[in-house]
Amino acid sequence: MQDTLTGPDSFPEDGTAEAEAIPGRDLFIVATFFTPTDAHLARGFLVAEGIPAVVADANLAQANQFLLPAMGGVRVLAPAEYLQQAQDLLAAREHGDYTLSDDADVGPSV
């Protein structure tokens, strides 16, 4: 299920995907989401994979959800040197490469 505004599936093949610089920062947009929760899940996934990432606009989106389409969604940002790796990881996640099978052993239940 694709819940992104400009998710990994929409990245062009030439590497220019979402390479929109944030003024005054060295952060670039990796992906945008309709819900802050999805953005935070993507950020957590990237951080777990060793990519420093932050979520932008989550508070504004929660305060007024009607503005969300106008502001372009909740953004996940990462430094320029991690941009391609972050996009590749999110694309693999969206493709299902990190999905557990229904019978996966995730440890003892408490």
PDB file of N, CA and C in Angstrom:
ATOM      1  N   MET A   1       0.831  -1.176   0.000  1.00  0.00           N
ATOM      2  CA  MET A   1       0.000   0.000   0.000  1.00  0.00           C
ATOM      3  C   MET A   1       0.881   1.246   0.000  1.00  0.00           C
ATOM      4  N   GLN A   2       0.744   2.083  -0.975  1.00  0.00           N
ATOM      5  CA  GLN A   2       1.539   3.302  -1.113  1.00  0.00           C
ATOM      6  C   GLN A   2       0.790   4.455  -0.463  1.00  0.00           C
ATOM      7  N   ASP A   3       1.294   4.964   0.671  1.00  0.00           N
ATOM      8  CA  ASP A   3       0.641   6.071   1.360  1.00  0.00           C
ATOM      9  C   ASP A   3       1.474   7.339   1.259  1.00  0.00           C
ATOM     10  N   THR A   4       2.405   7.371   0.339  1.00  0.00           N
ATOM     11  CA  THR A   4       3.252   8.543   0.221  1.00  0.00           C
ATOM     12  C   THR A   4       2.738   9.468  -0.850  1.00  0.00           C
ATOM     13  N   LEU A   5       3.053  10.740  -0.699  1.00  0.00           N
ATOM     14  CA  LEU A   5       2.712  11.710  -1.725  1.00  0.00           C
ATOM     15  C   LEU A   5       3.695  11.595  -2.877  1.00  0.00           C
ATOM     16  N   THR A   6       4.948  11.434  -2.546  1.00  0.00           N
ATOM     17  CA  THR A   6       6.000  11.269  -3.550  1.00  0.00           C
ATOM     18  C   THR A   6       6.925  10.168  -3.064  1.00  0.00           C
ATOM     19  N   GLY A   7       6.413   8.982  -2.993  1.00  0.00           N
ATOM     20  CA  GLY A   7       7.144   7.865  -2.413  1.00  0.00           C
ATOM     21  C   GLY A   7       8.192   7.290  -3.322  1.00  0.00           C
ATOM     22  N   PRO A   8       8.851   6.256  -2.852  1.00  0.00           N
ATOM     23  CA  PRO A   8       9.960   5.657  -3.577  1.00  0.00           C
ATOM     24  C   PRO A   8       9.610   5.199  -4.986  1.00  0.00           C
ATOM     25  N   ASP A   9       8.363   4.769  -5.217  1.00  0.00           N
ATOM     26  CA  ASP A   9       7.995   4.297  -6.548  1.00  0.00           C
ATOM     27  C   ASP A   9       7.970   5.414  -7.580  1.00  0.00           C
ATOM     28  N   SER A  10       7.877   6.660  -7.125  1.00  0.00           N
ATOM     29  CA  SER A  10       7.804   7.772  -8.066  1.00  0.00           C
ATOM     30  C   SER A  10       9.171   8.385  -8.362  1.00  0.00           C
ATOM     31  N   PHE A  11      10.249   7.814  -7.830  1.00  0.00           N
ATOM     32  CA  PHE A  11      11.578   8.370  -8.051  1.00  0.00           C
ATOM     33  C   PHE A  11      12.014   8.162  -9.487  1.00  0.00           C
ATOM     34  N   PRO A  12      12.507   9.193 -10.153  1.00  0.00           N
ATOM     35  CA  PRO A  12      13.030   9.003 -11.502  1.00  0.00           C
ATOM     36  C   PRO A  12      14.326   8.193 -11.465  1.00  0.00           C
ATOM     37  N   GLU A  13      14.620   7.549 -12.561  1.00  0.00           N
ATOM     38  CA  GLU A  13      15.801   6.690 -12.632  1.00  0.00           C
ATOM     39  C   GLU A  13      17.113   7.475 -12.734  1.00  0.00           C
ATOM     40  N   ASP A  14      17.049   8.764 -13.043  1.00  0.00           N
ATOM     41  CA  ASP A  14      18.277   9.530 -13.259  1.00  0.00           C
ATOM     42  C   ASP A  14      18.915  10.047 -11.980  1.00  0.00           C
ATOM     43  N   GLY A  15      18.376   9.712 -10.824  1.00  0.00           N
ATOM     44  CA  GLY A  15      18.990  10.092  -9.564  1.00  0.00           C
ATOM     45  C   GLY A  15      18.608  11.474  -9.076  1.00  0.00           C
ATOM     46  N   THR A  16      17.704  12.148  -9.729  1.00  0.00           N
ATOM     47  CA  THR A  16      17.311  13.485  -9.298  1.00  0.00           C
ATOM     48  C   THR A  16      16.123  13.451  -8.346  1.00  0.00           C
ATOM     49  N   ALA A  17      15.774  12.292  -7.886  1.00  0.00           N
ATOM     50  CA  ALA A  17      14.584  12.114  -7.073  1.00  0.00           C
ATOM     51  C   ALA A  17      14.596  12.961  -5.816  1.00  0.00           C
ATOM     52  N   GLU A  18      13.597  13.788  -5.687  1.00  0.00           N
ATOM     53  CA  GLU A  18      13.376  14.554  -4.470  1.00  0.00           C
ATOM     54  C   GLU A  18      14.627  15.288  -3.985  1.00  0.00           C
ATOM     55  N   ALA A  19      15.521  15.655  -4.855  1.00  0.00           N
ATOM     56  CA  ALA A  19      16.740  16.340  -4.446  1.00  0.00           C
ATOM     57  C   ALA A  19      16.466  17.826  -4.274  1.00  0.00           C
ATOM     58  N   GLU A  20      15.481  18.117  -3.472  1.00  0.00           N
ATOM     59  CA  GLU A  20      15.093  19.494  -3.198  1.00  0.00           C
ATOM     60  C   GLU A  20      15.757  19.916  -1.896  1.00  0.00           C
ATOM     61  N   ALA A  21      16.626  20.898  -1.968  1.00  0.00           N
ATOM     62  CA  ALA A  21      17.352  21.335  -0.785  1.00  0.00           C
ATOM     63  C   ALA A  21      16.449  22.164   0.124  1.00  0.00           C
ATOM     64  N   ILE A  22      16.627  22.016   1.415  1.00  0.00           N
ATOM     65  CA  ILE A  22      15.932  22.835   2.391  1.00  0.00           C
ATOM     66  C   ILE A  22      16.804  24.075   2.612  1.00  0.00           C
ATOM     67  N   PRO A  23      16.264  25.281   2.423  1.00  0.00           N
ATOM     68  CA  PRO A  23      17.078  26.498   2.562  1.00  0.00           C
ATOM     69  C   PRO A  23      17.787  26.565   3.906  1.00  0.00           C
ATOM     70  N   GLY A  24      19.088  26.860   3.876  1.00  0.00           N
ATOM     71  CA  GLY A  24      19.891  26.994   5.080  1.00  0.00           C
ATOM     72  C   GLY A  24      20.279  25.678   5.732  1.00  0.00           C
ATOM     73  N   ARG A  25      19.985  24.588   5.110  1.00  0.00           N
ATOM     74  CA  ARG A  25      20.282  23.273   5.692  1.00  0.00           C
ATOM     75  C   ARG A  25      20.946  22.385   4.644  1.00  0.00           C
ATOM     76  N   ASP A  26      21.577  21.340   5.113  1.00  0.00           N
ATOM     77  CA  ASP A  26      22.142  20.366   4.184  1.00  0.00           C
ATOM     78  C   ASP A  26      21.247  19.128   4.117  1.00  0.00           C
ATOM     79  N   LEU A  27      19.963  19.308   4.422  1.00  0.00           N
ATOM     80  CA  LEU A  27      19.016  18.205   4.405  1.00  0.00           C
ATOM     81  C   LEU A  27      18.203  18.221   3.122  1.00  0.00           C
ATOM     82  N   PHE A  28      17.866  17.032   2.661  1.00  0.00           N
ATOM     83  CA  PHE A  28      17.087  16.887   1.437  1.00  0.00           C
ATOM     84  C   PHE A  28      15.869  16.029   1.722  1.00  0.00           C
ATOM     85  N   ILE A  29      14.824  16.240   0.954  1.00  0.00           N
ATOM     86  CA  ILE A  29      13.599  15.469   1.129  1.00  0.00           C
ATOM     87  C   ILE A  29      13.803  14.058   0.582  1.00  0.00           C
ATOM     88  N   VAL A  30      13.597  13.085   1.440  1.00  0.00           N
ATOM     89  CA  VAL A  30      13.685  11.687   1.036  1.00  0.00           C
ATOM     90  C   VAL A  30      12.311  11.200   0.585  1.00  0.00           C
ATOM     91  N   ALA A  31      11.285  11.532   1.360  1.00  0.00           N
ATOM     92  CA  ALA A  31       9.915  11.127   1.040  1.00  0.00           C
ATOM     93  C   ALA A  31       8.951  12.028   1.790  1.00  0.00           C
ATOM     94  N   THR A  32       7.715  12.076   1.317  1.00  0.00           N
ATOM     95  CA  THR A  32       6.654  12.788   2.020  1.00  0.00           C
ATOM     96  C   THR A  32       5.478  11.840   2.224  1.00  0.00           C
ATOM     97  N   PHE A  33       4.765  12.031   3.327  1.00  0.00           N
ATOM     98  CA  PHE A  33       3.686  11.127   3.706  1.00  0.00           C
ATOM     99  C   PHE A  33       2.428  11.907   4.061  1.00  0.00           C
ATOM    100  N   PHE A  34       1.294  11.235   3.980  1.00  0.00           N
ATOM    101  CA  PHE A  34       0.016  11.845   4.336  1.00  0.00           C
ATOM    102  C   PHE A  34      -0.183  11.924   5.838  1.00  0.00           C
ATOM    103  N   THR A  35       0.459  11.044   6.591  1.00  0.00           N
ATOM    104  CA  THR A  35       0.269  11.042   8.043  1.00  0.00           C
ATOM    105  C   THR A  35       1.612  11.152   8.755  1.00  0.00           C
ATOM    106  N   PRO A  36       1.630  11.885   9.876  1.00  0.00           N
ATOM    107  CA  PRO A  36       2.865  11.974  10.660  1.00  0.00           C
ATOM    108  C   PRO A  36       3.352  10.610  11.142  1.00  0.00           C
ATOM    109  N   THR A  37       2.430   9.712  11.452  1.00  0.00           N
ATOM    110  CA  THR A  37       2.816   8.379  11.928  1.00  0.00           C
ATOM    111  C   THR A  37       3.630   7.634  10.878  1.00  0.00           C
ATOM    112  N   ASP A  38       3.182   7.684   9.627  1.00  0.00           N
ATOM    113  CA  ASP A  38       3.928   7.017   8.559  1.00  0.00           C
ATOM    114  C   ASP A  38       5.308   7.640   8.369  1.00  0.00           C
ATOM    115  N   ALA A  39       5.386   8.954   8.496  1.00  0.00           N
ATOM    116  CA  ALA A  39       6.677   9.641   8.371  1.00  0.00           C
ATOM    117  C   ALA A  39       7.617   9.220   9.495  1.00  0.00           C
ATOM    118  N   HIS A  40       7.103   9.125  10.717  1.00  0.00           N
ATOM    119  CA  HIS A  40       7.943   8.708  11.844  1.00  0.00           C
ATOM    120  C   HIS A  40       8.376   7.249  11.712  1.00  0.00           C
ATOM    121  N   LEU A  41       7.507   6.401  11.174  1.00  0.00           N
ATOM    122  CA  LEU A  41       7.904   5.003  10.932  1.00  0.00           C
ATOM    123  C   LEU A  41       9.026   4.930   9.901  1.00  0.00           C
ATOM    124  N   ALA A  42       8.925   5.712   8.834  1.00  0.00           N
ATOM    125  CA  ALA A  42       9.982   5.732   7.813  1.00  0.00           C
ATOM    126  C   ALA A  42      11.274   6.272   8.402  1.00  0.00           C
ATOM    127  N   ARG A  43      11.192   7.319   9.216  1.00  0.00           N
ATOM    128  CA  ARG A  43      12.379   7.874   9.857  1.00  0.00           C
ATOM    129  C   ARG A  43      13.027   6.837  10.772  1.00  0.00           C
ATOM    130  N   GLY A  44      12.225   6.145  11.572  1.00  0.00           N
ATOM    131  CA  GLY A  44      12.754   5.110  12.454  1.00  0.00           C
ATOM    132  C   GLY A  44      13.427   3.993  11.685  1.00  0.00           C
ATOM    133  N   PHE A  45      12.847   3.620  10.571  1.00  0.00           N
ATOM    134  CA  PHE A  45      13.444   2.596   9.709  1.00  0.00           C
ATOM    135  C   PHE A  45      14.803   3.057   9.197  1.00  0.00           C
ATOM    136  N   LEU A  46      14.873   4.304   8.724  1.00  0.00           N
ATOM    137  CA  LEU A  46      16.143   4.824   8.207  1.00  0.00           C
ATOM    138  C   LEU A  46      17.196   4.923   9.306  1.00  0.00           C
ATOM    139  N   VAL A  47      16.797   5.392  10.471  1.00  0.00           N
ATOM    140  CA  VAL A  47      17.743   5.504  11.589  1.00  0.00           C
ATOM    141  C   VAL A  47      18.243   4.124  12.003  1.00  0.00           C
ATOM    142  N   ALA A  48      17.356   3.129  12.008  1.00  0.00           N
ATOM    143  CA  ALA A  48      17.769   1.756  12.347  1.00  0.00           C
ATOM    144  C   ALA A  48      18.761   1.208  11.336  1.00  0.00           C
ATOM    145  N   GLU A  49      18.701   1.702  10.104  1.00  0.00           N
ATOM    146  CA  GLU A  49      19.640   1.285   9.061  1.00  0.00           C
ATOM    147  C   GLU A  49      20.904   2.152   9.037  1.00  0.00           C
ATOM    148  N   GLY A  50      21.032   3.084  10.000  1.00  0.00           N
ATOM    149  CA  GLY A  50      22.243   3.887  10.115  1.00  0.00           C
ATOM    150  C   GLY A  50      22.224   5.206   9.363  1.00  0.00           C
ATOM    151  N   ILE A  51      21.055   5.645   8.932  1.00  0.00           N
ATOM    152  CA  ILE A  51      20.948   6.901   8.193  1.00  0.00           C
ATOM    153  C   ILE A  51      20.349   7.961   9.107  1.00  0.00           C
ATOM    154  N   PRO A  52      21.056   9.061   9.338  1.00  0.00           N
ATOM    155  CA  PRO A  52      20.471  10.127  10.158  1.00  0.00           C
ATOM    156  C   PRO A  52      19.320  10.776   9.399  1.00  0.00           C
ATOM    157  N   ALA A  53      18.144  10.789   9.988  1.00  0.00           N
ATOM    158  CA  ALA A  53      16.960  11.338   9.334  1.00  0.00           C
ATOM    159  C   ALA A  53      16.105  12.066  10.361  1.00  0.00           C
ATOM    160  N   VAL A  54      15.343  13.032   9.885  1.00  0.00           N
ATOM    161  CA  VAL A  54      14.431  13.784  10.737  1.00  0.00           C
ATOM    162  C   VAL A  54      13.080  13.907  10.034  1.00  0.00           C
ATOM    163  N   VAL A  55      12.055  14.191  10.824  1.00  0.00           N
ATOM    164  CA  VAL A  55      10.715  14.424  10.297  1.00  0.00           C
ATOM    165  C   VAL A  55      10.421  15.907  10.420  1.00  0.00           C
ATOM    166  N   ALA A  56       9.914  16.487   9.343  1.00  0.00           N
ATOM    167  CA  ALA A  56       9.551  17.904   9.337  1.00  0.00           C
ATOM    168  C   ALA A  56       8.059  18.056   9.093  1.00  0.00           C
ATOM    169  N   ASP A  57       7.462  19.051   9.706  1.00  0.00           N
ATOM    170  CA  ASP A  57       6.065  19.434   9.506  1.00  0.00           C
ATOM    171  C   ASP A  57       5.060  18.511  10.177  1.00  0.00           C
ATOM    172  N   ALA A  58       5.484  17.614  11.035  1.00  0.00           N
ATOM    173  CA  ALA A  58       4.553  16.692  11.678  1.00  0.00           C
ATOM    174  C   ALA A  58       3.602  17.426  12.618  1.00  0.00           C
ATOM    175  N   ASN A  59       4.116  18.389  13.377  1.00  0.00           N
ATOM    176  CA  ASN A  59       3.259  19.113  14.318  1.00  0.00           C
ATOM    177  C   ASN A  59       2.211  19.941  13.596  1.00  0.00           C
ATOM    178  N   LEU A  60       2.596  20.595  12.525  1.00  0.00           N
ATOM    179  CA  LEU A  60       1.641  21.376  11.744  1.00  0.00           C
ATOM    180  C   LEU A  60       0.577  20.475  11.134  1.00  0.00           C
ATOM    181  N   ALA A  61       0.979  19.316  10.660  1.00  0.00           N
ATOM    182  CA  ALA A  61       0.030  18.370  10.068  1.00  0.00           C
ATOM    183  C   ALA A  61      -0.967  17.868  11.108  1.00  0.00           C
ATOM    184  N   GLN A  62      -0.501  17.652  12.329  1.00  0.00           N
ATOM    185  CA  GLN A  62      -1.403  17.191  13.374  1.00  0.00           C
ATOM    186  C   GLN A  62      -2.330  18.304  13.847  1.00  0.00           C
ATOM    187  N   ALA A  63      -1.850  19.534  13.830  1.00  0.00           N
ATOM    188  CA  ALA A  63      -2.666  20.656  14.281  1.00  0.00           C
ATOM    189  C   ALA A  63      -3.782  20.983  13.288  1.00  0.00           C
ATOM    190  N   ASN A  64      -3.495  20.853  12.005  1.00  0.00           N
ATOM    191  CA  ASN A  64      -4.499  21.176  10.998  1.00  0.00           C
ATOM    192  C   ASN A  64      -4.332  20.255   9.800  1.00  0.00           C
ATOM    193  N   GLN A  65      -5.046  19.149   9.814  1.00  0.00           N
ATOM    194  CA  GLN A  65      -4.905  18.145   8.764  1.00  0.00           C
ATOM    195  C   GLN A  65      -5.411  18.630   7.413  1.00  0.00           C
ATOM    196  N   PHE A  66      -6.258  19.655   7.404  1.00  0.00           N
ATOM    197  CA  PHE A  66      -6.766  20.161   6.138  1.00  0.00           C
ATOM    198  C   PHE A  66      -5.693  20.895   5.339  1.00  0.00           C
ATOM    199  N   LEU A  67      -4.641  21.358   6.015  1.00  0.00           N
ATOM    200  CA  LEU A  67      -3.533  22.025   5.328  1.00  0.00           C
ATOM    201  C   LEU A  67      -2.528  21.047   4.739  1.00  0.00           C
ATOM    202  N   LEU A  68      -2.604  19.797   5.114  1.00  0.00           N
ATOM    203  CA  LEU A  68      -1.605  18.805   4.718  1.00  0.00           C
ATOM    204  C   LEU A  68      -1.388  18.721   3.209  1.00  0.00           C
ATOM    205  N   PRO A  69      -2.426  18.624   2.386  1.00  0.00           N
ATOM    206  CA  PRO A  69      -2.171  18.581   0.937  1.00  0.00           C
ATOM    207  C   PRO A  69      -1.539  19.876   0.408  1.00  0.00           C
ATOM    208  N   ALA A  70      -1.926  20.995   0.966  1.00  0.00           N
ATOM    209  CA  ALA A  70      -1.389  22.277   0.500  1.00  0.00           C
ATOM    210  C   ALA A  70       0.081  22.442   0.860  1.00  0.00           C
ATOM    211  N   MET A  71       0.484  21.905   1.995  1.00  0.00           N
ATOM    212  CA  MET A  71       1.879  22.060   2.416  1.00  0.00           C
ATOM    213  C   MET A  71       2.778  20.953   1.872  1.00  0.00           C
ATOM    214  N   GLY A  72       2.202  20.005   1.163  1.00  0.00           N
ATOM    215  CA  GLY A  72       3.023  18.983   0.522  1.00  0.00           C
ATOM    216  C   GLY A  72       3.267  17.750   1.353  1.00  0.00           C
ATOM    217  N   GLY A  73       2.593  17.609   2.475  1.00  0.00           N
ATOM    218  CA  GLY A  73       2.745  16.420   3.295  1.00  0.00           C
ATOM    219  C   GLY A  73       3.803  16.566   4.372  1.00  0.00           C
ATOM    220  N   VAL A  74       3.946  15.527   5.156  1.00  0.00           N
ATOM    221  CA  VAL A  74       4.957  15.462   6.209  1.00  0.00           C
ATOM    222  C   VAL A  74       6.231  14.927   5.577  1.00  0.00           C
ATOM    223  N   ARG A  75       7.318  15.667   5.731  1.00  0.00           N
ATOM    224  CA  ARG A  75       8.563  15.323   5.036  1.00  0.00           C
ATOM    225  C   ARG A  75       9.520  14.539   5.927  1.00  0.00           C
ATOM    226  N   VAL A  76      10.211  13.594   5.321  1.00  0.00           N
ATOM    227  CA  VAL A  76      11.338  12.899   5.957  1.00  0.00           C
ATOM    228  C   VAL A  76      12.585  13.425   5.264  1.00  0.00           C
ATOM    229  N   LEU A  77      13.519  13.939   6.059  1.00  0.00           N
ATOM    230  CA  LEU A  77      14.721  14.587   5.528  1.00  0.00           C
ATOM    231  C   LEU A  77      15.977  13.837   5.949  1.00  0.00           C
ATOM    232  N   ALA A  78      16.983  13.867   5.072  1.00  0.00           N
ATOM    233  CA  ALA A  78      18.271  13.235   5.366  1.00  0.00           C
ATOM    234  C   ALA A  78      19.380  14.064   4.727  1.00  0.00           C
ATOM    235  N   PRO A  79      20.615  13.971   5.244  1.00  0.00           N
ATOM    236  CA  PRO A  79      21.737  14.685   4.639  1.00  0.00           C
ATOM    237  C   PRO A  79      22.007  14.211   3.211  1.00  0.00           C
ATOM    238  N   ALA A  80      22.623  15.079   2.433  1.00  0.00           N
ATOM    239  CA  ALA A  80      22.861  14.818   1.012  1.00  0.00           C
ATOM    240  C   ALA A  80      23.641  13.530   0.782  1.00  0.00           C
ATOM    241  N   GLU A  81      24.620  13.242   1.628  1.00  0.00           N
ATOM    242  CA  GLU A  81      25.451  12.057   1.401  1.00  0.00           C
ATOM    243  C   GLU A  81      24.703  10.748   1.653  1.00  0.00           C
ATOM    244  N   TYR A  82      23.559  10.804   2.298  1.00  0.00           N
ATOM    245  CA  TYR A  82      22.757   9.608   2.567  1.00  0.00           C
ATOM    246  C   TYR A  82      21.509   9.527   1.691  1.00  0.00           C
ATOM    247  N   LEU A  83      21.300  10.507   0.826  1.00  0.00           N
ATOM    248  CA  LEU A  83      20.049  10.611   0.075  1.00  0.00           C
ATOM    249  C   LEU A  83      19.761   9.373  -0.768  1.00  0.00           C
ATOM    250  N   GLN A  84      20.701   8.941  -1.583  1.00  0.00           N
ATOM    251  CA  GLN A  84      20.471   7.797  -2.463  1.00  0.00           C
ATOM    252  C   GLN A  84      20.258   6.514  -1.668  1.00  0.00           C
ATOM    253  N   GLN A  85      21.051   6.319  -0.626  1.00  0.00           N
ATOM    254  CA  GLN A  85      20.903   5.129   0.203  1.00  0.00           C
ATOM    255  C   GLN A  85      19.538   5.119   0.889  1.00  0.00           C
ATOM    256  N   ALA A  86      19.092   6.275   1.374  1.00  0.00           N
ATOM    257  CA  ALA A  86      17.780   6.374   2.025  1.00  0.00           C
ATOM    258  C   ALA A  86      16.660   6.069   1.043  1.00  0.00           C
ATOM    259  N   GLN A  87      16.755   6.599  -0.157  1.00  0.00           N
ATOM    260  CA  GLN A  87      15.731   6.342  -1.174  1.00  0.00           C
ATOM    261  C   GLN A  87      15.701   4.860  -1.559  1.00  0.00           C
ATOM    262  N   ASP A  88      16.867   4.256  -1.682  1.00  0.00           N
ATOM    263  CA  ASP A  88      16.934   2.832  -2.017  1.00  0.00           C
ATOM    264  C   ASP A  88      16.318   1.974  -0.914  1.00  0.00           C
ATOM    265  N   LEU A  89      16.613   2.312   0.351  1.00  0.00           N
ATOM    266  CA  LEU A  89      16.064   1.547   1.467  1.00  0.00           C
ATOM    267  C   LEU A  89      14.551   1.685   1.550  1.00  0.00           C
ATOM    268  N   LEU A  90      14.039   2.897   1.374  1.00  0.00           N
ATOM    269  CA  LEU A  90      12.589   3.092   1.421  1.00  0.00           C
ATOM    270  C   LEU A  90      11.895   2.392   0.253  1.00  0.00           C
ATOM    271  N   ALA A  91      12.540   2.388  -0.896  1.00  0.00           N
ATOM    272  CA  ALA A  91      11.976   1.671  -2.046  1.00  0.00           C
ATOM    273  C   ALA A  91      11.943   0.167  -1.776  1.00  0.00           C
ATOM    274  N   ALA A  92      13.006  -0.371  -1.181  1.00  0.00           N
ATOM    275  CA  ALA A  92      13.047  -1.796  -0.840  1.00  0.00           C
ATOM    276  C   ALA A  92      12.001  -2.121   0.209  1.00  0.00           C
ATOM    277  N   ARG A  93      11.828  -1.233   1.177  1.00  0.00           N
ATOM    278  CA  ARG A  93      10.802  -1.434   2.209  1.00  0.00           C
ATOM    279  C   ARG A  93       9.411  -1.429   1.595  1.00  0.00           C
ATOM    280  N   GLU A  94       9.153  -0.507   0.698  1.00  0.00           N
ATOM    281  CA  GLU A  94       7.859  -0.422   0.027  1.00  0.00           C
ATOM    282  C   GLU A  94       7.617  -1.653  -0.851  1.00  0.00           C
ATOM    283  N   HIS A  95       8.683  -2.163  -1.433  1.00  0.00           N
ATOM    284  CA  HIS A  95       8.597  -3.354  -2.293  1.00  0.00           C
ATOM    285  C   HIS A  95       8.311  -4.613  -1.493  1.00  0.00           C
ATOM    286  N   GLY A  96       8.603  -4.589  -0.189  1.00  0.00           N
ATOM    287  CA  GLY A  96       8.339  -5.744   0.663  1.00  0.00           C
ATOM    288  C   GLY A  96       9.565  -6.532   1.038  1.00  0.00           C
ATOM    289  N   ASP A  97      10.749  -6.007   0.745  1.00  0.00           N
ATOM    290  CA  ASP A  97      11.976  -6.729   1.052  1.00  0.00           C
ATOM    291  C   ASP A  97      12.201  -6.924   2.553  1.00  0.00           C
ATOM    292  N   TYR A  98      11.560  -6.128   3.403  1.00  0.00           N
ATOM    293  CA  TYR A  98      11.748  -6.213   4.843  1.00  0.00           C
ATOM    294  C   TYR A  98      10.533  -6.808   5.548  1.00  0.00           C
ATOM    295  N   THR A  99       9.614  -7.370   4.790  1.00  0.00           N
ATOM    296  CA  THR A  99       8.399  -7.935   5.356  1.00  0.00           C
ATOM    297  C   THR A  99       8.678  -9.306   5.956  1.00  0.00           C
ATOM    298  N   LEU A 100       8.176  -9.524   7.168  1.00  0.00           N
ATOM    299  CA  LEU A 100       8.312 -10.822   7.801  1.00  0.00           C
ATOM    300  C   LEU A 100       7.196 -11.739   7.347  1.00  0.00           C
ATOM    301  N   SER A 101       7.492 -13.019   7.246  1.00  0.00           N
ATOM    302  CA  SER A 101       6.434 -13.977   6.896  1.00  0.00           C
ATOM    303  C   SER A 101       5.530 -14.156   8.113  1.00  0.00           C
ATOM    304  N   ASP A 102       4.354 -14.674   7.879  1.00  0.00           N
ATOM    305  CA  ASP A 102       3.386 -14.858   8.965  1.00  0.00           C
ATOM    306  C   ASP A 102       3.863 -15.847  10.020  1.00  0.00           C
ATOM    307  N   ASP A 103       4.735 -16.761   9.660  1.00  0.00           N
ATOM    308  CA  ASP A 103       5.222 -17.745  10.619  1.00  0.00           C
ATOM    309  C   ASP A 103       6.642 -17.444  11.108  1.00  0.00           C
ATOM    310  N   ALA A 104       7.085 -16.219  10.961  1.00  0.00           N
ATOM    311  CA  ALA A 104       8.431 -15.842  11.412  1.00  0.00           C
ATOM    312  C   ALA A 104       8.517 -15.900  12.928  1.00  0.00           C
ATOM    313  N   ASP A 105       9.624 -16.436  13.439  1.00  0.00           N
ATOM    314  CA  ASP A 105       9.851 -16.512  14.872  1.00  0.00           C
ATOM    315  C   ASP A 105      10.482 -15.201  15.322  1.00  0.00           C
ATOM    316  N   VAL A 106       9.736 -14.412  16.075  1.00  0.00           N
ATOM    317  CA  VAL A 106      10.241 -13.112  16.517  1.00  0.00           C
ATOM    318  C   VAL A 106      10.644 -13.140  17.984  1.00  0.00           C
ATOM    319  N   GLY A 107      10.746 -14.315  18.536  1.00  0.00           N
ATOM    320  CA  GLY A 107      11.186 -14.456  19.917  1.00  0.00           C
ATOM    321  C   GLY A 107      10.068 -14.944  20.820  1.00  0.00           C
ATOM    322  N   PRO A 108      10.402 -15.187  22.076  1.00  0.00           N
ATOM    323  CA  PRO A 108       9.396 -15.700  23.015  1.00  0.00           C
ATOM    324  C   PRO A 108       8.348 -14.642  23.315  1.00  0.00           C
ATOM    325  N   SER A 109       7.123 -15.090  23.493  1.00  0.00           N
ATOM    326  CA  SER A 109       6.067 -14.161  23.893  1.00  0.00           C
ATOM    327  C   SER A 109       6.136 -13.966  25.405  1.00  0.00           C
ATOM    328  N   VAL A 110       5.740 -12.827  25.844  1.00  0.00           N
ATOM    329  CA  VAL A 110       5.854 -12.495  27.279  1.00  0.00           C
ATOM    330  C   VAL A 110       4.590 -12.824  27.991  1.00  0.00           C
TER     331      VAL A 110
END
